[in-house]
């Protein structure tokens, strides 16, 4: 099991490597009858496309998606959706140096140790291009969630020391700023910071945040399949993520219970039903005991700086000899702006799957479903 | 799927709730021929037992484990190990108040929303007692890892503002300090801090850290089943954990690539083979591209303060009416010291499973295995 | 993975061996709110109990079930049900001979080859007692199916050359005949046949059949998770089953299409809706393309004679030397009458799981579920 | 979960429908370092290609496979293999009649009931073309098994009343006879029988058999993941299969134990080790207690006649009205000859996966693997 499948009911299997013929994903378990076309998916893929600003690689990646199966007369049939993106812009060049040397911060050495050899062209399966399949599948998940009244959106929270000012938060702004920040002033400052780092042949880390709105209370499971546990896995599985926080995250470890507990309140004192319960704060980030509480889900991911930097670094070659390495090529000085849509997609996939799994949690709804 | 099963090959299924008759775990996929007796498991269970110091609940939980199946003449048979702990000390008392009211910070409300009702006695399945099964199974995993030369150990890194001084780190110390800190001075300070919080009817959060030593390079998978992704899920699935960090974790988001990359070096310039590669630093925490790099694995978890505090809190009752709640009973002022062994066990389960899954990753070792 | 878990959503994990302390099952994914008590389960376990007639072993197996978790105030909570049966009648005797010798037709040799050694007492995990867990879990599945309007029942179709006359079929009769045949005359004849075989120190094979009534059309999946494929696995996983047929089974291979196709007809010529479609025959056994067609599901299983016979047989010992074996002890001369309830339970588990998995197959029902 | 994934470690996910753009499969968990090219796979696909004799449809299906990922410099990399076959010969024609009418013996009605509508062109996902992905993946499994010394081959055992004479069995003959029979005389007789049936506008059923040679003893698991249980599922999941037999199959139900048990014997009286144990007969078909016994595995499948016949049949239309149907188009009069390679492939996938899962069954081999 090489671990390229994700999800229990809405189950995706991604394939493809940086410099292969194509990349893609098979989605199994997509409910039948969803209106879907290539443009619905392309919109998400375009958000991870490079070459659109000074702070991304000038590589061209068209990433035009093709639906190969699972849609008939404009609707999903319930059978596997196969989505493919042909690789078109991979420049054929000399990889002999990188073939022999392990790049620091990359998976070169660990891949070799696991499999005995590796496809060294552009990182192979460990390349960021692997996320093409995740985003294509996530686009479908987002479309379903929309119809269920659930919205998922991610954005860049900080880049190096530059943090977005959340008092100026505007959700749509993240779609037009090169940094995917939801605040134009922070975006300006971050671009300056990135250009300076780039000039210094260096790269920069950052933090991204994802919000889920409209998710009903009661989604997730109480033990190993906690909603936050699955989100942690989903987000940590994105290359370069080194920490995941839910709600107030790391802050809770230095807090008192009286500060950290969120009180419950009736939303409306006159007419009361279960869905009318709200919280006085959201330190929990919308999840209690692994199950959604009806409040906004808040997830943060800390992303390391792009390991491909243009400074000389110490490493070893395949024969275990000490060598210096000088990386060439076209590399983003930061991963975050293009990873934001990946985080959005992995979150959507996780939340949707939890909603599908949840459908059989009660006898009364099971009976209602089958004894109409 | 209520999500009580964990693992692909070494697969555990836990069961039981706080005030039920018993709690336990079934381990399926344990290799045959492992010497195992109840004492091997009891040692781990004893580390999560309360009532041993001023900073844990005075509740008595004997937690004596019984091996019901899967061991014959002192060795595992390869068939399911069923491990059970009878609940003996659950005091029968009046739960009518808590039955009607949702405790802030607990899973009461979310459980009710999911299942329509809940076993309100002591948190039911969402109680910390659920981890009895995890620890019993983890003890078996640890024993196997030991025979493979892999060591896993966790300890308390900080409690509220009190941090262990890692220059005074002593691994065995964590087994005798009430806080599970690896540094006696920090332990003393933390106990004072906790007693003060307890007096204020409040509770405290903390941070725990887990180390894996001796894990060969090459363990883990490159996409969704990344070793760090699975560790993140495993650790985030422990109740009250709100953030998981690998290696330098959150720090990476404000770093430059030149600071964050770990260089590779030959361990010994004379005789070189693959296993002789080391890193000049370990910001990565022993994992690159989801696969172990042969260095120490470092994981940190941030744990929220015990939600059961003795101050008056605002909440709603089952009918959605605003009410005040005053929690009674015996509760730990902090979760961390007893959760440390749970982190150790979840880490061991994850690492062992990854090692078993990894056995078929190469044709050459597959052929060697079957064509002896 | 030792393969002791079955099911995707309604997922059971069985444990225990013939002469261990206990046997049991954990059911994860049981919907919350099902009224359940021990008597509901005991009724099914009693049907696999031996010692009730001349044609079963005189061994006493009380098999009293205990619910250890997952039920609160008489209803399932949605969390794992742990069901346990203590072993009480295992006679301590001298196993030294069977410990050293591989019994023909049993799993002794193959177990040893896989695991390196085995629990030789009474077959260990390969004993028919392993089905205690299956039956306990199946009893719960049957109870849920009942509430959904689905009925599952199995019976003995034939014993050696004696076949039940289906024109005399009476469903309740199977519960009182020692052979589990649904026809008293055939039961009488079969008992005579069995007594004669027993006298000859020999054993007998038989065929059992299971019917599912009331299952709506549309359950099952079109490719690997076909309903008939999963039923085949479920039934073939019962020890001693060597063939599984769906509908007309083996007969189809010598038929023409014109004989074998089932025509469709409107059930009622006046008011027509989809559920009013019936078939003119049921050669298909209620499944087309892996999906239920609304007709009765028909499954047959061919069961080999009990391998423990009292005639001298040729075999080898652990050292690979040729030896003769004379089996002693208390053994059923036929497996079928006690396996019928196991077939019923495995069928129920499979059908219920397929119904739960099916809940998310359409967008319209998904939206209806969440946007009430 | 639409059930398009098969296998635990060597895990395949198929996609595509009869008249879509393409069909394919993703193989995840293929060991790294296997030499592989498109010709290795094409050879198997060519065996399921129609249009090569009077007894298959004259439809042309080129079915040229393309490896899209997972192979680098002629060897598998350990990451997903994506294999695709473009649909090229689907004739665009008028489907309006079949769109409105449920064909007897097909999945039309059940698909509609499950998903609310269907891709009616050529059966959509329920078409025999779905097996393209299975065969492409099975070709890879066969190649690995070969390197492990395991051979899998299937052939036609009977067609209607014409049975192959196994005393004339020749394994290679099955590759050149139009019927895939291993006996040229039976092939001649079967072709005559099929031509006569075709003239009568009718179709014919048949039986296919698969043999596994060289599989070591000890493969498979003792409870739900029995090797025979998984084979039963694998084979029953092939469209039109209605019965699966292992070894002597259905015959066992009318046998005595003394006839049915296979004795064990030392293979060589001088030098004895475990692998030197043989059986005096093979009624069991190479599997005891769900685990391979080192003997030949024997599996048989009974396949129904092609449901598309050219005689007038009774059915209903989408509105539930009684109508007559006259099927047109190009259809095989029998499914078996082209399904034989599918059976071979599903068997290979199952056996290989069981071998990979088995690698961690013993502590001693686990320790040997990691402590080299």
Tab-separated table of C-alpha atoms in Angstrom, chain A residues 31-277:
chain	number	residue	atom	x	y	z
A	31	UNK	CA	-23.004	10.499	-5.275
A	32	UNK	CA	-24.917	10.207	-8.554
A	33	UNK	CA	-26.688	13.177	-10.051
A	34	UNK	CA	-24.218	15.985	-9.322
A	35	UNK	CA	-24.064	18.490	-12.202
A	36	UNK	CA	-20.376	18.647	-13.121
A	37	UNK	CA	-18.198	19.847	-15.969
A	38	UNK	CA	-14.530	20.502	-16.539
A	39	UNK	CA	-14.802	24.212	-15.846
A	40	UNK	CA	-15.983	23.479	-12.288
A	41	UNK	CA	-12.699	21.705	-11.665
A	42	UNK	CA	-10.468	23.956	-13.757
A	43	UNK	CA	-11.291	26.926	-11.542
A	44	UNK	CA	-9.597	25.221	-8.597
A	45	UNK	CA	-6.628	23.965	-10.606
A	46	UNK	CA	-5.998	27.486	-11.871
A	47	UNK	CA	-5.535	28.640	-8.286
A	48	UNK	CA	-2.494	26.366	-7.877
A	49	UNK	CA	-1.005	27.346	-11.244
A	50	UNK	CA	2.367	29.071	-11.086
A	51	UNK	CA	3.732	31.797	-13.294
A	52	UNK	CA	1.208	34.427	-12.402
A	53	UNK	CA	3.317	36.770	-10.317
A	54	UNK	CA	6.844	37.684	-9.307
A	55	UNK	CA	6.681	35.394	-6.308
A	56	UNK	CA	5.924	32.140	-8.081
A	57	UNK	CA	8.062	30.118	-10.415
A	58	UNK	CA	8.019	31.331	-14.030
A	59	UNK	CA	7.395	27.695	-15.070
A	60	UNK	CA	4.306	27.359	-17.212
A	61	UNK	CA	1.917	24.612	-16.136
A	62	UNK	CA	-1.277	24.673	-18.132
A	63	UNK	CA	-2.909	21.909	-16.103
A	64	UNK	CA	-5.989	21.550	-18.259
A	65	UNK	CA	-8.219	18.896	-16.737
A	66	UNK	CA	-10.019	16.224	-18.742
A	67	UNK	CA	-12.937	14.204	-17.314
A	68	UNK	CA	-12.378	10.673	-18.616
A	69	UNK	CA	-15.256	8.851	-16.949
A	70	UNK	CA	-18.140	9.062	-14.515
A	71	UNK	CA	-20.138	11.918	-16.055
A	72	UNK	CA	-23.059	11.330	-18.406
A	73	UNK	CA	-25.194	14.073	-19.879
A	74	UNK	CA	-23.652	16.610	-17.493
A	75	UNK	CA	-24.215	14.703	-14.260
A	76	UNK	CA	-22.125	12.293	-12.219
A	77	UNK	CA	-23.304	8.688	-12.617
A	78	UNK	CA	-22.210	7.361	-9.207
A	79	UNK	CA	-19.337	5.442	-10.815
A	80	UNK	CA	-15.671	6.508	-10.703
A	81	UNK	CA	-14.752	9.956	-11.930
A	82	UNK	CA	-11.371	9.801	-13.629
A	83	UNK	CA	-9.746	13.212	-13.951
A	84	UNK	CA	-6.481	13.692	-15.840
A	85	UNK	CA	-4.069	16.543	-16.448
A	86	UNK	CA	-1.398	15.995	-19.098
A	87	UNK	CA	2.097	17.214	-18.310
A	88	UNK	CA	3.025	19.594	-21.100
A	89	UNK	CA	5.734	21.968	-19.927
A	90	UNK	CA	8.320	19.647	-18.422
A	91	UNK	CA	11.589	20.866	-19.928
A	92	UNK	CA	13.857	18.040	-20.886
A	93	UNK	CA	17.178	18.832	-19.310
A	94	UNK	CA	20.201	17.331	-17.724
A	95	UNK	CA	19.327	15.729	-14.406
A	96	UNK	CA	22.587	13.910	-13.987
A	97	UNK	CA	23.718	16.004	-11.029
A	98	UNK	CA	20.524	15.821	-9.016
A	99	UNK	CA	20.233	12.134	-9.900
A	100	UNK	CA	23.366	11.471	-7.903
A	101	UNK	CA	22.917	13.916	-5.048
A	102	UNK	CA	20.394	14.172	-2.221
A	103	UNK	CA	18.945	17.697	-2.010
A	104	UNK	CA	18.638	18.928	1.608
A	105	UNK	CA	15.045	19.340	2.813
A	106	UNK	CA	13.708	17.186	-0.024
A	107	UNK	CA	12.550	13.573	-0.058
A	108	UNK	CA	15.433	12.422	-2.295
A	109	UNK	CA	17.326	10.540	0.389
A	110	UNK	CA	14.301	9.036	2.132
A	111	UNK	CA	12.754	7.933	-1.171
A	112	UNK	CA	15.964	6.190	-2.145
A	113	UNK	CA	16.112	4.471	1.214
A	114	UNK	CA	12.565	3.214	0.879
A	115	UNK	CA	12.440	2.146	-2.757
A	116	UNK	CA	16.080	1.571	-3.651
A	117	UNK	CA	16.036	4.213	-6.386
A	118	UNK	CA	13.876	7.131	-7.495
A	119	UNK	CA	12.529	9.148	-10.384
A	120	UNK	CA	14.806	12.122	-9.760
A	121	UNK	CA	13.231	14.418	-12.349
A	122	UNK	CA	11.613	17.289	-10.470
A	123	UNK	CA	11.004	15.313	-7.299
A	124	UNK	CA	8.948	12.584	-8.966
A	125	UNK	CA	5.996	11.578	-6.830
A	126	UNK	CA	7.209	13.823	-3.985
A	127	UNK	CA	6.856	16.910	-6.155
A	128	UNK	CA	4.282	19.568	-5.389
A	129	UNK	CA	2.726	18.576	-8.702
A	130	UNK	CA	1.301	15.522	-6.915
A	131	UNK	CA	-1.321	17.890	-5.501
A	132	UNK	CA	-2.921	18.327	-8.944
A	133	UNK	CA	-5.006	15.225	-8.235
A	134	UNK	CA	-5.942	16.418	-4.746
A	135	UNK	CA	-7.145	19.763	-6.060
A	136	UNK	CA	-9.141	18.229	-8.919
A	137	UNK	CA	-10.893	15.917	-6.439
A	138	UNK	CA	-11.289	18.682	-3.878
A	139	UNK	CA	-13.060	20.841	-6.461
A	140	UNK	CA	-15.727	18.134	-6.759
A	141	UNK	CA	-16.018	17.852	-2.969
A	142	UNK	CA	-16.414	21.630	-2.664
A	143	UNK	CA	-19.212	21.589	-5.230
A	144	UNK	CA	-21.114	18.951	-3.249
A	145	UNK	CA	-20.549	20.781	0.045
A	146	UNK	CA	-21.919	23.946	-1.511
A	147	UNK	CA	-25.165	22.132	-2.283
A	148	UNK	CA	-25.246	20.973	1.356
A	149	UNK	CA	-24.787	24.538	2.607
A	150	UNK	CA	-21.184	24.073	3.731
A	151	UNK	CA	-18.462	26.537	2.691
A	152	UNK	CA	-14.713	25.886	2.909
A	153	UNK	CA	-12.092	28.540	2.287
A	154	UNK	CA	-8.388	28.872	3.004
A	155	UNK	CA	-5.989	31.787	2.828
A	156	UNK	CA	-2.484	32.790	3.761
A	157	UNK	CA	-2.305	33.874	7.376
A	158	UNK	CA	1.356	34.894	7.445
A	159	UNK	CA	4.522	34.890	5.352
A	160	UNK	CA	7.769	34.997	7.286
A	161	UNK	CA	7.182	37.740	9.849
A	162	UNK	CA	4.352	39.416	7.864
A	163	UNK	CA	0.925	38.570	9.264
A	164	UNK	CA	-2.465	39.355	7.729
A	165	UNK	CA	-4.487	41.806	9.790
A	166	UNK	CA	-7.687	39.866	10.388
A	167	UNK	CA	-9.608	43.032	11.149
A	168	UNK	CA	-9.222	43.800	7.446
A	169	UNK	CA	-10.218	40.255	6.420
A	170	UNK	CA	-12.041	39.957	3.098
A	171	UNK	CA	-12.665	36.468	1.846
A	172	UNK	CA	-12.709	37.262	-1.866
A	173	UNK	CA	-9.468	39.250	-1.655
A	174	UNK	CA	-7.542	35.994	-1.168
A	175	UNK	CA	-8.447	34.987	-4.727
A	176	UNK	CA	-6.744	38.006	-6.290
A	177	UNK	CA	-3.664	38.674	-4.142
A	178	UNK	CA	-0.475	36.928	-5.337
A	179	UNK	CA	0.140	35.736	-1.758
A	180	UNK	CA	-3.453	34.491	-1.267
A	181	UNK	CA	-3.638	36.803	1.735
A	182	UNK	CA	-7.094	38.141	2.614
A	183	UNK	CA	-5.692	41.617	3.320
A	184	UNK	CA	-4.131	43.777	0.562
A	185	UNK	CA	-1.728	45.690	2.821
A	186	UNK	CA	-0.200	42.534	4.218
A	187	UNK	CA	-0.019	41.184	0.692
A	188	UNK	CA	2.052	44.205	-0.387
A	189	UNK	CA	4.397	43.869	2.555
A	190	UNK	CA	4.775	40.126	2.037
A	191	UNK	CA	5.626	40.528	-1.641
A	192	UNK	CA	8.394	42.971	-0.721
A	193	UNK	CA	9.684	40.551	1.878
A	194	UNK	CA	9.636	37.680	-0.621
A	195	UNK	CA	11.422	39.643	-3.325
A	196	UNK	CA	14.144	40.516	-0.877
A	197	UNK	CA	14.500	36.838	0.148
A	198	UNK	CA	14.585	35.807	-3.500
A	199	UNK	CA	17.357	38.295	-4.149
A	200	UNK	CA	19.248	36.685	-1.254
A	201	UNK	CA	18.837	33.295	-3.048
A	202	UNK	CA	16.776	32.185	-0.096
A	203	UNK	CA	13.211	31.037	0.523
A	204	UNK	CA	10.529	31.756	3.128
A	205	UNK	CA	7.998	29.842	5.239
A	206	UNK	CA	4.447	30.799	6.058
A	207	UNK	CA	1.188	29.934	7.732
A	208	UNK	CA	-2.153	29.181	6.124
A	209	UNK	CA	-5.583	28.971	7.685
A	210	UNK	CA	-8.770	27.250	6.603
A	211	UNK	CA	-12.347	27.878	7.726
A	212	UNK	CA	-15.390	25.633	7.393
A	213	UNK	CA	-18.735	27.371	7.690
A	214	UNK	CA	-22.213	25.888	7.784
A	215	UNK	CA	-21.212	22.434	8.973
A	216	UNK	CA	-23.981	21.073	11.214
A	217	UNK	CA	-23.156	19.873	14.722
A	218	UNK	CA	-22.673	16.120	15.083
A	219	UNK	CA	-20.165	15.373	12.287
A	220	UNK	CA	-17.074	13.316	13.165
A	221	UNK	CA	-16.502	10.286	15.358
A	222	UNK	CA	-15.497	10.031	19.013
A	223	UNK	CA	-12.315	7.947	18.939
A	224	UNK	CA	-9.766	7.458	16.138
A	225	UNK	CA	-11.845	9.054	13.390
A	226	UNK	CA	-12.254	12.330	15.227
A	227	UNK	CA	-12.937	15.128	12.767
A	228	UNK	CA	-9.897	17.051	14.020
A	229	UNK	CA	-7.713	13.923	13.832
A	230	UNK	CA	-8.679	13.387	10.218
A	231	UNK	CA	-8.153	17.053	9.411
A	232	UNK	CA	-4.722	16.889	11.036
A	233	UNK	CA	-3.800	13.942	8.829
A	234	UNK	CA	-5.240	15.544	5.713
A	235	UNK	CA	-3.346	18.790	6.219
A	236	UNK	CA	-0.097	17.237	7.500
A	237	UNK	CA	-0.089	15.090	4.360
A	238	UNK	CA	0.460	18.227	2.277
A	239	UNK	CA	4.182	18.448	1.528
A	240	UNK	CA	6.156	20.907	3.713
A	241	UNK	CA	3.497	21.251	6.449
A	242	UNK	CA	5.184	20.759	9.848
A	243	UNK	CA	2.424	21.694	12.306
A	244	UNK	CA	-1.354	21.681	12.411
A	245	UNK	CA	-3.507	23.608	14.857
A	246	UNK	CA	-7.237	23.373	15.523
A	247	UNK	CA	-8.954	26.462	16.948
A	248	UNK	CA	-6.561	28.193	19.328
A	249	UNK	CA	-4.060	25.382	18.779
A	250	UNK	CA	-0.703	25.741	20.520
A	251	UNK	CA	-2.002	28.526	22.745
A	252	UNK	CA	-4.102	26.114	24.810
A	253	UNK	CA	-1.078	24.504	26.414
A	254	UNK	CA	-0.327	27.601	28.456
A	255	UNK	CA	-3.923	28.411	29.358
A	256	UNK	CA	-6.224	27.881	32.314
A	257	UNK	CA	-9.515	26.016	31.882
A	258	UNK	CA	-11.509	29.089	32.827
A	259	UNK	CA	-9.963	30.972	29.910
A	260	UNK	CA	-10.174	28.136	27.413
A	261	UNK	CA	-13.664	26.670	27.857
A	262	UNK	CA	-16.308	28.014	25.487
A	263	UNK	CA	-19.669	28.590	27.181
A	264	UNK	CA	-22.899	27.478	25.522
A	265	UNK	CA	-25.828	29.843	25.095
A	266	UNK	CA	-29.276	29.689	23.609
A	267	UNK	CA	-29.239	31.568	20.342
A	268	UNK	CA	-32.766	32.850	20.772
A	269	UNK	CA	-34.493	32.936	24.112
A	270	UNK	CA	-38.011	32.687	22.708
A	271	UNK	CA	-38.104	29.637	20.407
A	272	UNK	CA	-35.575	26.979	21.341
A	273	UNK	CA	-34.448	23.881	19.522
A	274	UNK	CA	-31.182	22.012	19.396
A	275	UNK	CA	-29.757	23.869	16.429
A	276	UNK	CA	-30.233	27.117	18.296
A	277	UNK	CA	-27.334	26.475	20.647
